Amino acid sequence: DLLILASQSRWLDPATERVVVSRAPVRMDFGGWPDTRIFLKYDWGYLMNIALRLWTYVVIVQSRRPGSYVYHALDFKEQIHEREKTFVHQALEELRSQLPTRERSIIVHSLAPPQTGLGTSGSVGVAVVAALNAIKCGKTMTIEEIVYLAHMIEWLRMESETGIQDQIAAGNGSSVIRCLARKFPLSRWRRLRFLPGMRQKVESSSFLIDTAEVRSSHEEHRRKIKMVGRGGEARRNVLDSIRLIR
């Protein structure tokens, strides 16, 4: 499940105002694509996923001094200053009016390999928004609001074609999801309940093999959108293949 920890302890460095740690899981899905914009334009979507304990961690160290931010992407061994193409920058821009003007270090690390189809970007997005939610001014967001905002930033601000199931799993855990036709990304979801001992059995019999093969979900979305845009048989083939998965 999504977890957020915040500290304002007197034991912190005097120059540090607050430290926030959040974590969110990635997911394994059963029936992908019915949560995507290209499909929901024509039909409703129904799918299920299981959250995996391959956590994405976000740590925000907020100074008492005014200033900008430094983003440390540990998985890519990068230290990024004010780069607009990152989710962190876009999230800060989206919440700018609600955030105090402070110097911040933002550290992101995921136990799941990037671009493997496990919803890592959705997990990063939810963990980042949840951490910023803990330090922003005004009303605290609900988990549902965090899920929708993380998706909106990735989809609209970063112009990345993505369904919403990744963010739902990151915020809600294992879920059964119904996506509303012609109302993307509005969805209804509930927690997937396991029989006693079933979760442990599933986890103990599952494993991840990293082949180092890069899989770009964004490019795959673009390819399918182009095929649907052609209309006729190409569109029917794409939609029928998704219905078959559903």
Coordinates of N, CA and C in Angstrom, one line a residue:
D1 N 0.8 -1.2 0.0 CA 0.0 0.0 0.0 C 0.9 1.3 0.0
L2 N 0.3 2.4 -0.4 CA 0.9 3.7 -0.4 C 1.2 4.0 1.1
L3 N 2.5 4.4 1.4 CA 2.9 4.8 2.7 C 3.6 6.1 2.7
I4 N 3.3 7.0 3.7 CA 3.9 8.3 3.8 C 4.3 8.6 5.2
L5 N 5.6 8.9 5.4 CA 6.1 9.3 6.7 C 6.7 10.7 6.6
A6 N 6.4 11.5 7.7 CA 6.9 12.8 7.7 C 7.5 13.1 9.1
S7 N 8.6 13.8 9.1 CA 9.3 14.1 10.4 C 9.6 15.6 10.5
Q8 N 9.3 16.2 11.7 CA 9.7 17.5 12.0 C 10.5 17.5 13.3
S9 N 11.2 16.4 13.5 CA 11.8 16.2 14.8 C 12.9 17.2 15.2
R10 N 13.0 17.5 16.4 CA 14.1 18.5 16.9 C 15.5 17.8 16.7
W11 N 15.5 16.5 16.4 CA 16.8 15.9 16.2 C 17.3 16.1 14.8
L12 N 16.6 16.7 13.9 CA 17.0 16.9 12.5 C 18.1 18.0 12.6
D13 N 18.9 18.1 11.5 CA 19.8 19.2 11.3 C 19.1 20.5 11.4
P14 N 19.7 21.5 12.1 CA 19.0 22.8 12.3 C 18.6 23.4 11.0
A15 N 19.3 23.2 9.9 CA 19.0 23.8 8.6 C 17.9 23.1 7.9
T16 N 17.5 21.9 8.4 CA 16.4 21.1 7.7 C 15.1 21.3 8.4
E17 N 14.1 21.7 7.6 CA 12.8 21.9 8.2 C 12.0 20.7 8.3
R18 N 12.1 19.8 7.3 CA 11.2 18.6 7.3 C 11.8 17.5 6.4
V19 N 11.6 16.3 6.7 CA 11.9 15.1 5.9 C 10.7 14.3 5.7
V20 N 10.4 14.0 4.4 CA 9.2 13.2 4.1 C 9.7 12.0 3.3
V21 N 9.1 10.8 3.6 CA 9.4 9.6 2.9 C 8.1 9.0 2.4
S22 N 8.0 8.6 1.2 CA 6.8 7.9 0.7 C 7.3 6.7 -0.1
R23 N 6.4 5.7 -0.2 CA 6.7 4.6 -1.1 C 5.4 4.1 -1.7
A24 N 5.5 3.5 -2.9 CA 4.3 3.0 -3.6 C 4.8 1.8 -4.4
P25 N 3.9 0.8 -4.6 CA 4.2 -0.4 -5.3 C 4.1 -0.3 -6.8
V26 N 4.7 -1.2 -7.5 CA 4.4 -1.4 -9.0 C 3.3 -2.5 -9.0
R27 N 3.0 -2.9 -10.3 CA 1.9 -3.9 -10.4 C 2.1 -4.9 -11.5
M28 N 1.4 -6.0 -11.4 CA 1.3 -7.0 -12.4 C -0.2 -7.0 -12.8
D29 N -0.5 -6.9 -14.1 CA -1.9 -6.8 -14.5 C -2.4 -8.0 -15.2
F30 N -3.8 -8.2 -15.1 CA -4.4 -9.3 -15.8 C -5.5 -8.6 -16.7
G31 N -5.1 -8.4 -17.9 CA -6.0 -7.7 -18.8 C -5.7 -6.2 -19.0
G32 N -4.5 -5.9 -19.5 CA -4.1 -4.5 -19.7 C -4.9 -3.9 -20.9
W33 N -4.8 -2.6 -21.1 CA -5.3 -1.8 -22.2 C -6.8 -1.4 -22.1
P34 N -7.7 -2.1 -21.4 CA -9.0 -1.6 -21.3 C -9.1 -0.3 -20.5
D35 N -8.0 0.1 -19.8 CA -8.0 1.4 -19.1 C -7.5 2.5 -19.9
T36 N -7.3 2.4 -21.2 CA -6.6 3.4 -22.0 C -7.6 4.2 -22.8
R37 N -7.1 5.4 -23.1 CA -8.0 6.4 -23.8 C -8.5 5.8 -25.2
I38 N -7.6 5.2 -25.9 CA -8.1 4.7 -27.2 C -9.2 3.7 -27.2
F39 N -9.2 2.9 -26.1 CA -10.2 1.8 -26.0 C -11.5 2.4 -25.4
L40 N -11.4 3.3 -24.4 CA -12.5 3.8 -23.7 C -13.4 4.8 -24.5
K41 N -12.8 5.2 -25.6 CA -13.6 6.0 -26.5 C -14.7 5.2 -27.2
Y42 N -14.5 3.9 -27.2 CA -15.5 3.0 -27.9 C -16.2 2.0 -27.0
D43 N -15.7 1.8 -25.8 CA -16.2 0.7 -25.0 C -15.9 0.9 -23.5
W44 N -16.4 0.2 -22.6 CA -16.1 0.2 -21.2 C -14.9 -0.7 -20.9
G45 N -14.2 -0.4 -19.8 CA -13.0 -1.3 -19.5 C -13.2 -1.9 -18.1
Y46 N -12.7 -3.1 -18.0 CA -12.7 -3.9 -16.8 C -11.5 -4.7 -16.6
L47 N -10.7 -4.5 -15.6 CA -9.5 -5.3 -15.4 C -9.1 -5.4 -13.9
M48 N -8.1 -6.2 -13.7 CA -7.6 -6.5 -12.4 C -6.1 -6.5 -12.3
N49 N -5.5 -6.0 -11.2 CA -4.1 -6.1 -11.1 C -3.7 -6.5 -9.7
I50 N -2.4 -6.9 -9.5 CA -1.9 -7.2 -8.2 C -0.7 -6.3 -8.0
A51 N -0.7 -5.6 -6.8 CA 0.4 -4.8 -6.5 C 1.6 -5.7 -6.0
L52 N 2.8 -5.3 -6.4 CA 4.0 -6.1 -6.1 C 4.8 -5.3 -5.1
R53 N 5.4 -6.0 -4.2 CA 6.3 -5.3 -3.2 C 7.7 -5.0 -3.7
L54 N 7.6 -4.4 -4.9 CA 8.8 -3.8 -5.5 C 8.6 -2.3 -5.4
W55 N 9.0 -1.7 -4.3 CA 8.6 -0.4 -4.0 C 9.4 0.7 -4.7
T56 N 8.7 1.8 -5.0 CA 9.3 3.0 -5.4 C 9.4 3.9 -4.2
Y57 N 10.6 4.4 -3.9 CA 10.8 5.3 -2.7 C 11.0 6.7 -3.1
V58 N 10.4 7.7 -2.4 CA 10.7 9.1 -2.7 C 11.0 9.7 -1.3
V59 N 12.1 10.4 -1.3 CA 12.5 11.1 0.0 C 12.7 12.6 -0.4
I60 N 12.0 13.4 0.4 CA 12.1 14.9 0.2 C 12.8 15.5 1.5
V61 N 13.9 16.1 1.3 CA 14.5 16.8 2.4 C 14.4 18.3 2.2
Q62 N 13.5 18.9 3.0 CA 13.2 20.4 2.8 C 14.0 21.2 3.8
S63 N 14.7 22.2 3.2 CA 15.5 23.1 4.0 C 14.6 24.3 4.6
R64 N 15.2 25.0 5.5 CA 14.5 26.2 6.0 C 14.9 27.4 5.1
R65 N 15.9 27.2 4.3 CA 16.3 28.3 3.4 C 15.4 28.4 2.2
P66 N 15.2 29.6 1.6 CA 14.5 29.7 0.3 C 15.4 29.2 -0.8
G67 N 14.8 28.7 -1.9 CA 15.7 28.3 -3.0 C 14.9 27.3 -3.9
S68 N 15.6 26.7 -4.8 CA 15.0 25.8 -5.8 C 15.2 24.3 -5.3
Y69 N 15.2 23.4 -6.2 CA 15.3 22.0 -5.9 C 16.4 21.3 -6.7
V70 N 16.9 20.2 -6.1 CA 17.8 19.3 -6.8 C 17.1 17.9 -6.8
Y71 N 17.0 17.2 -8.0 CA 16.3 15.9 -8.1 C 17.4 14.9 -8.3
H72 N 17.5 13.9 -7.4 CA 18.4 12.8 -7.5 C 17.7 11.6 -8.0
A73 N 18.0 11.2 -9.3 CA 17.4 10.0 -9.9 C 18.4 8.8 -9.7
L74 N 18.3 8.1 -8.5 CA 19.3 7.2 -8.2 C 19.5 6.0 -9.2
D75 N 18.3 5.6 -9.8 CA 18.4 4.5 -10.7 C 19.1 4.8 -12.0
F76 N 19.2 6.1 -12.4 CA 19.9 6.5 -13.6 C 21.2 7.3 -13.2
K77 N 21.5 7.3 -11.9 CA 22.7 7.9 -11.5 C 22.8 9.4 -12.0
E78 N 21.7 10.1 -11.9 CA 21.7 11.5 -12.4 C 21.3 12.4 -11.2
Q79 N 21.9 13.6 -11.3 CA 21.5 14.7 -10.4 C 21.0 15.8 -11.3
I80 N 19.7 16.1 -11.2 CA 19.0 16.9 -12.2 C 18.6 18.3 -11.5
H81 N 18.9 19.4 -12.2 CA 18.5 20.7 -11.7 C 17.5 21.3 -12.7
E82 N 16.3 21.5 -12.2 CA 15.2 22.2 -12.9 C 15.0 21.7 -14.4
R83 N 14.9 20.4 -14.5 CA 14.7 19.9 -15.9 C 13.2 19.6 -16.1
E84 N 12.7 20.3 -17.1 CA 11.2 20.3 -17.3 C 10.7 19.0 -17.7
K85 N 11.5 18.1 -18.3 CA 10.9 16.9 -18.9 C 10.7 15.8 -17.8
T86 N 11.1 16.0 -16.6 CA 10.9 15.0 -15.5 C 9.5 15.2 -14.9
F87 N 9.0 14.1 -14.3 CA 7.8 14.1 -13.6 C 7.9 15.0 -12.4
V88 N 9.0 14.9 -11.7 CA 9.2 15.7 -10.5 C 9.0 17.2 -10.8
H89 N 9.6 17.7 -11.8 CA 9.5 19.1 -12.2 C 8.1 19.5 -12.5
Q90 N 7.4 18.6 -13.3 CA 6.0 18.9 -13.6 C 5.1 18.9 -12.4
A91 N 5.3 18.0 -11.5 CA 4.5 17.9 -10.2 C 4.8 19.2 -9.4
L92 N 6.0 19.6 -9.3 CA 6.3 20.8 -8.6 C 5.6 22.1 -9.2
E93 N 5.6 22.1 -10.5 CA 4.9 23.2 -11.2 C 3.4 23.1 -11.0
E94 N 2.8 21.9 -11.0 CA 1.4 21.8 -10.8 C 1.0 22.3 -9.4
L95 N 1.8 22.0 -8.4 CA 1.5 22.3 -7.0 C 2.2 23.6 -6.5
R96 N 2.8 24.3 -7.4 CA 3.7 25.5 -7.0 C 3.0 26.4 -6.1
S97 N 1.7 26.8 -6.4 CA 1.0 27.8 -5.6 C 0.7 27.3 -4.1
Q98 N 0.8 25.9 -3.9 CA 0.5 25.4 -2.6 C 1.8 25.0 -1.8
L99 N 3.0 25.1 -2.4 CA 4.2 24.7 -1.8 C 5.0 25.9 -1.2
P100 N 5.5 25.8 0.0 CA 6.3 26.9 0.5 C 7.6 27.0 -0.3
T101 N 8.1 28.2 -0.4 CA 9.4 28.4 -1.2 C 10.5 28.0 -0.4
R102 N 11.0 26.8 -0.6 CA 12.1 26.3 0.2 C 13.1 25.5 -0.7
E103 N 14.3 25.4 -0.3 CA 15.3 24.6 -1.0 C 15.0 23.1 -0.7
R104 N 15.0 22.3 -1.7 CA 14.6 20.9 -1.5 C 15.6 19.9 -2.2
S105 N 15.9 18.8 -1.6 CA 16.5 17.7 -2.3 C 15.4 16.6 -2.4
I106 N 15.2 16.1 -3.6 CA 14.2 15.1 -3.9 C 14.9 13.9 -4.5
I107 N 14.8 12.8 -3.8 CA 15.5 11.5 -4.1 C 14.5 10.5 -4.5
V108 N 14.7 9.9 -5.7 CA 13.7 8.8 -6.2 C 14.5 7.6 -6.5
H109 N 14.0 6.4 -6.0 CA 14.6 5.1 -6.2 C 13.6 4.1 -6.3
S110 N 13.6 3.2 -7.3 CA 12.7 2.1 -7.5 C 13.4 0.8 -7.4
L111 N 12.8 -0.2 -6.8 CA 13.3 -1.6 -6.7 C 13.0 -2.3 -8.0
A112 N 12.0 -1.8 -8.8 CA 11.6 -2.4 -10.1 C 12.4 -1.8 -11.2
P113 N 12.9 -2.6 -12.1 CA 13.7 -2.0 -13.3 C 12.7 -1.1 -14.1
P114 N 13.3 0.0 -14.7 CA 12.5 0.9 -15.5 C 12.1 0.2 -16.8
Q115 N 11.0 0.7 -17.4 CA 10.5 0.3 -18.7 C 10.5 -1.2 -18.9
T116 N 9.8 -1.9 -17.9 CA 9.6 -3.3 -18.0 C 8.1 -3.7 -18.1
G117 N 7.2 -2.7 -18.2 CA 5.8 -3.0 -18.3 C 5.2 -3.3 -16.9
L118 N 5.8 -2.9 -15.8 CA 5.3 -3.1 -14.5 C 4.6 -1.8 -13.9
G119 N 4.5 -0.8 -14.7 CA 3.9 0.4 -14.2 C 4.8 1.3 -13.3
T120 N 6.1 1.2 -13.6 CA 7.0 1.9 -12.7 C 6.8 3.4 -12.7
S121 N 6.5 4.0 -13.9 CA 6.3 5.5 -14.0 C 5.1 5.9 -13.2
G122 N 4.0 5.0 -13.2 CA 2.8 5.3 -12.4 C 3.2 5.3 -10.9
S123 N 4.0 4.3 -10.5 CA 4.4 4.2 -9.1 C 5.2 5.4 -8.7
V124 N 6.2 5.8 -9.5 CA 6.9 7.0 -9.2 C 6.0 8.2 -9.1
G125 N 5.1 8.4 -10.0 CA 4.2 9.5 -10.0 C 3.4 9.6 -8.7
V126 N 2.8 8.5 -8.3 CA 2.0 8.5 -7.1 C 2.8 8.8 -5.8
A127 N 4.0 8.2 -5.8 CA 4.9 8.4 -4.6 C 5.4 9.8 -4.5
V128 N 5.7 10.5 -5.7 CA 6.1 11.9 -5.7 C 5.0 12.8 -5.3
V129 N 3.8 12.6 -5.8 CA 2.6 13.5 -5.5 C 2.3 13.3 -4.0
A130 N 2.3 12.0 -3.5 CA 2.0 11.8 -2.1 C 3.0 12.5 -1.2
A131 N 4.3 12.5 -1.5 CA 5.3 13.1 -0.7 C 5.1 14.6 -0.7
L132 N 4.8 15.2 -1.9 CA 4.6 16.7 -2.0 C 3.3 17.0 -1.2
N133 N 2.3 16.1 -1.2 CA 1.1 16.4 -0.5 C 1.3 16.5 1.0
A134 N 2.4 15.9 1.5 CA 2.7 16.0 2.9 C 3.4 17.3 3.3
I135 N 3.9 18.0 2.3 CA 4.6 19.3 2.7 C 3.9 20.5 2.1
K136 N 2.8 20.3 1.3 CA 2.1 21.5 0.7 C 1.2 22.1 1.8
C137 N 0.8 23.4 1.5 CA -0.1 24.1 2.3 C -1.5 23.8 1.9
G138 N -2.5 24.1 2.7 CA -3.9 23.9 2.4 C -4.4 22.5 2.7
K139 N -5.5 22.1 2.1 CA -6.1 20.8 2.3 C -5.3 19.7 1.8
T140 N -5.2 18.6 2.6 CA -4.5 17.4 2.3 C -5.4 16.6 1.3
M141 N -4.7 16.1 0.2 CA -5.4 15.3 -0.8 C -5.7 13.9 -0.3
T142 N -6.8 13.4 -0.7 CA -7.2 12.0 -0.5 C -6.3 11.1 -1.4
I143 N -6.3 9.8 -1.2 CA -5.6 8.8 -2.1 C -6.2 8.9 -3.5
E144 N -7.5 9.0 -3.6 CA -8.1 9.1 -4.9 C -7.7 10.3 -5.6
E145 N -7.6 11.5 -4.9 CA -7.1 12.7 -5.6 C -5.7 12.6 -6.0
I146 N -4.8 11.9 -5.2 CA -3.4 11.7 -5.5 C -3.3 10.9 -6.8
V147 N -4.1 9.8 -6.9 CA -4.1 8.9 -8.0 C -4.4 9.7 -9.3
Y148 N -5.5 10.5 -9.3 CA -6.0 11.2 -10.5 C -4.9 12.3 -10.8
L149 N -4.4 13.0 -9.8 CA -3.4 14.1 -10.1 C -2.1 13.5 -10.7
A150 N -1.7 12.4 -10.2 CA -0.5 11.7 -10.7 C -0.7 11.3 -12.2
H151 N -1.9 10.8 -12.5 CA -2.2 10.4 -13.8 C -2.3 11.6 -14.7
M152 N -2.9 12.7 -14.3 CA -3.1 13.9 -15.1 C -1.8 14.5 -15.4
I153 N -0.8 14.5 -14.5 CA 0.5 15.1 -14.8 C 1.2 14.3 -15.8
E154 N 1.2 13.0 -15.7 CA 1.9 12.2 -16.7 C 1.2 12.2 -18.1
W155 N -0.1 12.3 -18.1 CA -0.9 12.2 -19.4 C -0.9 13.6 -20.1
L156 N -1.2 14.7 -19.3 CA -1.4 16.0 -19.9 C -0.2 16.8 -19.9
R157 N 0.5 16.9 -18.7 CA 1.6 17.8 -18.6 C 2.8 17.2 -19.4
M158 N 3.0 15.9 -19.3 CA 4.1 15.2 -19.9 C 3.8 14.7 -21.3
E159 N 2.5 14.7 -21.6 CA 2.0 14.3 -22.9 C 2.4 12.8 -23.2
S160 N 2.2 12.0 -22.2 CA 2.5 10.6 -22.3 C 1.2 9.8 -22.3
E161 N 1.0 9.0 -23.3 CA -0.2 8.2 -23.4 C -0.1 7.1 -22.4
T162 N -1.1 7.0 -21.4 CA -1.0 6.0 -20.4 C -2.4 5.8 -19.9
G163 N -2.7 4.5 -19.5 CA -3.9 4.2 -18.8 C -3.8 4.6 -17.3
I164 N -4.8 4.3 -16.5 CA -4.8 4.8 -15.1 C -4.6 3.7 -14.1
Q165 N -4.5 2.4 -14.6 CA -4.4 1.3 -13.7 C -3.1 1.3 -12.9
D166 N -2.0 1.9 -13.5 CA -0.7 1.9 -12.8 C -0.8 2.8 -11.5
Q167 N -1.5 4.0 -11.7 CA -1.6 4.9 -10.6 C -2.6 4.3 -9.5
I168 N -3.6 3.6 -10.0 CA -4.6 3.0 -9.0 C -3.9 2.0 -8.2
A169 N -3.1 1.1 -8.8 CA -2.4 0.0 -8.0 C -1.4 0.7 -7.1
A170 N -0.7 1.7 -7.5 CA 0.3 2.4 -6.6 C -0.4 3.0 -5.4
G171 N -1.6 3.6 -5.6 CA -2.2 4.2 -4.5 C -3.2 3.4 -3.7
N172 N -3.8 2.4 -4.3 CA -4.8 1.6 -3.7 C -4.4 0.1 -3.4
G173 N -3.3 -0.3 -4.0 CA -2.9 -1.7 -3.8 C -3.6 -2.5 -4.9
S174 N -3.6 -3.9 -4.7 CA -4.2 -4.8 -5.7 C -5.7 -4.4 -5.9
S175 N -6.1 -4.3 -7.1 CA -7.4 -3.7 -7.4 C -8.2 -4.4 -8.5
V176 N -9.5 -4.3 -8.4 CA -10.5 -4.6 -9.4 C -11.0 -3.3 -9.9
I177 N -10.9 -3.0 -11.2 CA -11.1 -1.6 -11.8 C -12.2 -1.7 -12.9
R178 N -13.1 -0.8 -12.8 CA -14.0 -0.6 -13.9 C -13.8 0.8 -14.5
C179 N -13.5 1.0 -15.8 CA -13.2 2.3 -16.4 C -14.5 2.7 -17.2
L180 N -14.8 3.9 -17.1 CA -16.1 4.4 -17.7 C -15.9 4.7 -19.1
A181 N -16.8 4.2 -20.0 CA -16.7 4.5 -21.4 C -17.0 6.0 -21.7
R182 N -16.1 6.5 -22.6 CA -16.2 7.9 -23.0 C -16.1 8.9 -21.9
K183 N -15.5 8.5 -20.8 CA -15.3 9.4 -19.7 C -13.8 9.3 -19.1
F184 N -12.9 8.9 -20.0 CA -11.5 8.7 -19.6 C -11.0 10.0 -18.9
P185 N -10.2 9.8 -17.8 CA -9.8 8.6 -17.1 C -10.7 8.2 -15.9
L186 N -11.9 8.7 -15.8 CA -12.8 8.4 -14.7 C -13.0 6.9 -14.5
S187 N -12.8 6.4 -13.4 CA -12.8 4.9 -13.1 C -13.4 4.7 -11.7
R188 N -13.9 3.4 -11.5 CA -14.3 3.0 -10.2 C -13.4 1.8 -9.8
W189 N -13.0 1.7 -8.6 CA -12.2 0.6 -8.2 C -12.4 0.2 -6.8
R190 N -12.0 -1.0 -6.5 CA -12.1 -1.5 -5.1 C -10.9 -2.4 -4.8
R191 N -10.6 -2.6 -3.6 CA -9.4 -3.4 -3.2 C -9.7 -4.8 -3.5
L192 N -8.7 -5.5 -4.1 CA -8.8 -6.9 -4.3 C -8.5 -7.7 -3.0
R193 N -9.5 -8.5 -2.6 CA -9.4 -9.2 -1.3 C -8.9 -10.6 -1.6
F194 N -7.9 -11.0 -0.8 CA -7.3 -12.4 -0.9 C -7.9 -13.3 0.2
L195 N -8.1 -14.5 -0.1 CA -8.4 -15.5 0.9 C -7.2 -15.7 1.8
P196 N -7.5 -16.1 3.1 CA -6.4 -16.2 4.0 C -5.2 -17.1 3.5
G197 N -4.0 -16.6 3.5 CA -2.9 -17.3 3.0 C -2.6 -17.2 1.5
M198 N -3.6 -16.7 0.8 CA -3.5 -16.7 -0.7 C -2.4 -15.7 -1.1
R199 N -2.4 -14.5 -0.5 CA -1.4 -13.5 -0.8 C 0.0 -14.1 -0.7
Q200 N 0.3 -14.7 0.4 CA 1.6 -15.3 0.6 C 2.0 -16.4 -0.4
K201 N 0.9 -17.1 -0.8 CA 1.1 -18.2 -1.8 C 1.4 -17.6 -3.2
V202 N 0.7 -16.5 -3.5 CA 1.0 -15.9 -4.8 C 2.3 -15.3 -4.8
E203 N 2.7 -14.6 -3.8 CA 4.0 -13.9 -3.7 C 5.2 -14.9 -3.7
S204 N 5.0 -16.1 -3.0 CA 6.1 -17.0 -2.9 C 6.3 -17.8 -4.2
S205 N 5.2 -17.9 -5.1 CA 5.3 -18.6 -6.3 C 5.6 -17.7 -7.5
S206 N 5.8 -16.4 -7.3 CA 6.0 -15.4 -8.4 C 7.5 -14.9 -8.3
F207 N 8.0 -14.7 -9.5 CA 9.4 -14.1 -9.6 C 9.5 -13.3 -10.8
L208 N 10.4 -12.3 -10.8 CA 10.6 -11.4 -11.9 C 12.0 -11.7 -12.5
I209 N 12.0 -11.9 -13.8 CA 13.3 -12.0 -14.6 C 13.5 -10.8 -15.4
D210 N 14.6 -10.1 -15.1 CA 15.0 -8.9 -15.8 C 15.9 -9.2 -17.0
T211 N 15.4 -9.1 -18.2 CA 16.2 -9.5 -19.4 C 16.9 -8.3 -19.9
A212 N 16.8 -7.1 -19.2 CA 17.4 -5.9 -19.7 C 16.8 -5.4 -21.0
E213 N 15.7 -5.9 -21.4 CA 15.0 -5.5 -22.6 C 14.1 -4.3 -22.3
V214 N 14.3 -3.2 -23.0 CA 13.6 -2.0 -22.8 C 12.2 -2.0 -23.5
R215 N 11.2 -1.7 -22.7 CA 9.8 -1.7 -23.3 C 9.2 -0.4 -23.0
S216 N 8.9 0.4 -24.0 CA 8.3 1.7 -23.9 C 6.8 1.6 -24.0
S217 N 6.1 1.7 -22.9 CA 4.6 1.7 -23.0 C 4.1 2.9 -23.8
H218 N 4.8 4.0 -23.7 CA 4.3 5.2 -24.4 C 4.4 5.0 -25.9
E219 N 5.5 4.4 -26.4 CA 5.6 4.1 -27.8 C 4.6 3.1 -28.3
E220 N 4.3 2.1 -27.4 CA 3.3 1.1 -27.8 C 1.9 1.7 -27.9
H221 N 1.6 2.6 -26.9 CA 0.3 3.4 -27.0 C 0.2 4.2 -28.3
R222 N 1.3 4.8 -28.7 CA 1.3 5.6 -29.9 C 1.0 4.8 -31.1
R223 N 1.6 3.6 -31.1 CA 1.5 2.7 -32.3 C 0.0 2.3 -32.4
K224 N -0.6 1.9 -31.3 CA -2.0 1.5 -31.3 C -3.0 2.6 -31.6
I225 N -2.7 3.8 -31.1 CA -3.5 5.0 -31.5 C -3.4 5.3 -33.0
K226 N -2.3 5.1 -33.6 CA -2.1 5.3 -35.0 C -3.0 4.3 -35.8
M227 N -3.0 3.1 -35.3 CA -3.7 2.0 -36.0 C -5.3 2.3 -35.9
V228 N -5.7 2.7 -34.7 CA -7.1 3.0 -34.4 C -7.5 4.2 -35.3
G229 N -6.6 5.2 -35.5 CA -6.9 6.3 -36.3 C -7.1 6.0 -37.7
R230 N -6.6 4.9 -38.2 CA -6.8 4.5 -39.6 C -8.2 4.1 -39.9
G231 N -8.9 3.7 -38.8 CA -10.3 3.2 -39.0 C -10.4 1.8 -39.6
G232 N -11.6 1.4 -40.0 CA -11.8 0.2 -40.7 C -11.3 -1.0 -40.0
E233 N -10.6 -1.9 -40.8 CA -10.2 -3.2 -40.2 C -9.1 -3.0 -39.2
A234 N -8.2 -2.1 -39.4 CA -7.1 -1.8 -38.4 C -7.7 -1.5 -37.1
R235 N -8.7 -0.6 -37.0 CA -9.3 -0.2 -35.8 C -10.0 -1.4 -35.1
R236 N -10.7 -2.2 -35.9 CA -11.4 -3.4 -35.4 C -10.4 -4.4 -34.8
N237 N -9.3 -4.6 -35.4 CA -8.3 -5.5 -34.9 C -7.8 -5.1 -33.6
V238 N -7.5 -3.8 -33.4 CA -6.9 -3.3 -32.2 C -8.0 -3.5 -31.1
L239 N -9.2 -3.0 -31.3 CA -10.2 -3.1 -30.3 C -10.6 -4.5 -29.9
D240 N -10.7 -5.4 -30.9 CA -11.0 -6.8 -30.7 C -10.0 -7.5 -29.9
S241 N -8.7 -7.1 -30.1 CA -7.6 -7.8 -29.4 C -7.6 -7.3 -27.9
I242 N -8.0 -6.1 -27.6 CA -8.2 -5.6 -26.3 C -9.4 -6.3 -25.6
R243 N -10.5 -6.4 -26.3 CA -11.7 -7.1 -25.7 C -11.3 -8.5 -25.4
L244 N -10.5 -9.1 -26.2 CA -10.1 -10.5 -25.9 C -9.4 -10.6 -24.6
I245 N -8.5 -9.7 -24.4 CA -7.7 -9.6 -23.1 C -8.7 -9.4 -21.9
R246 N -9.6 -8.5 -22.2 CA -10.6 -8.1 -21.1 C -11.4 -9.3 -20.7

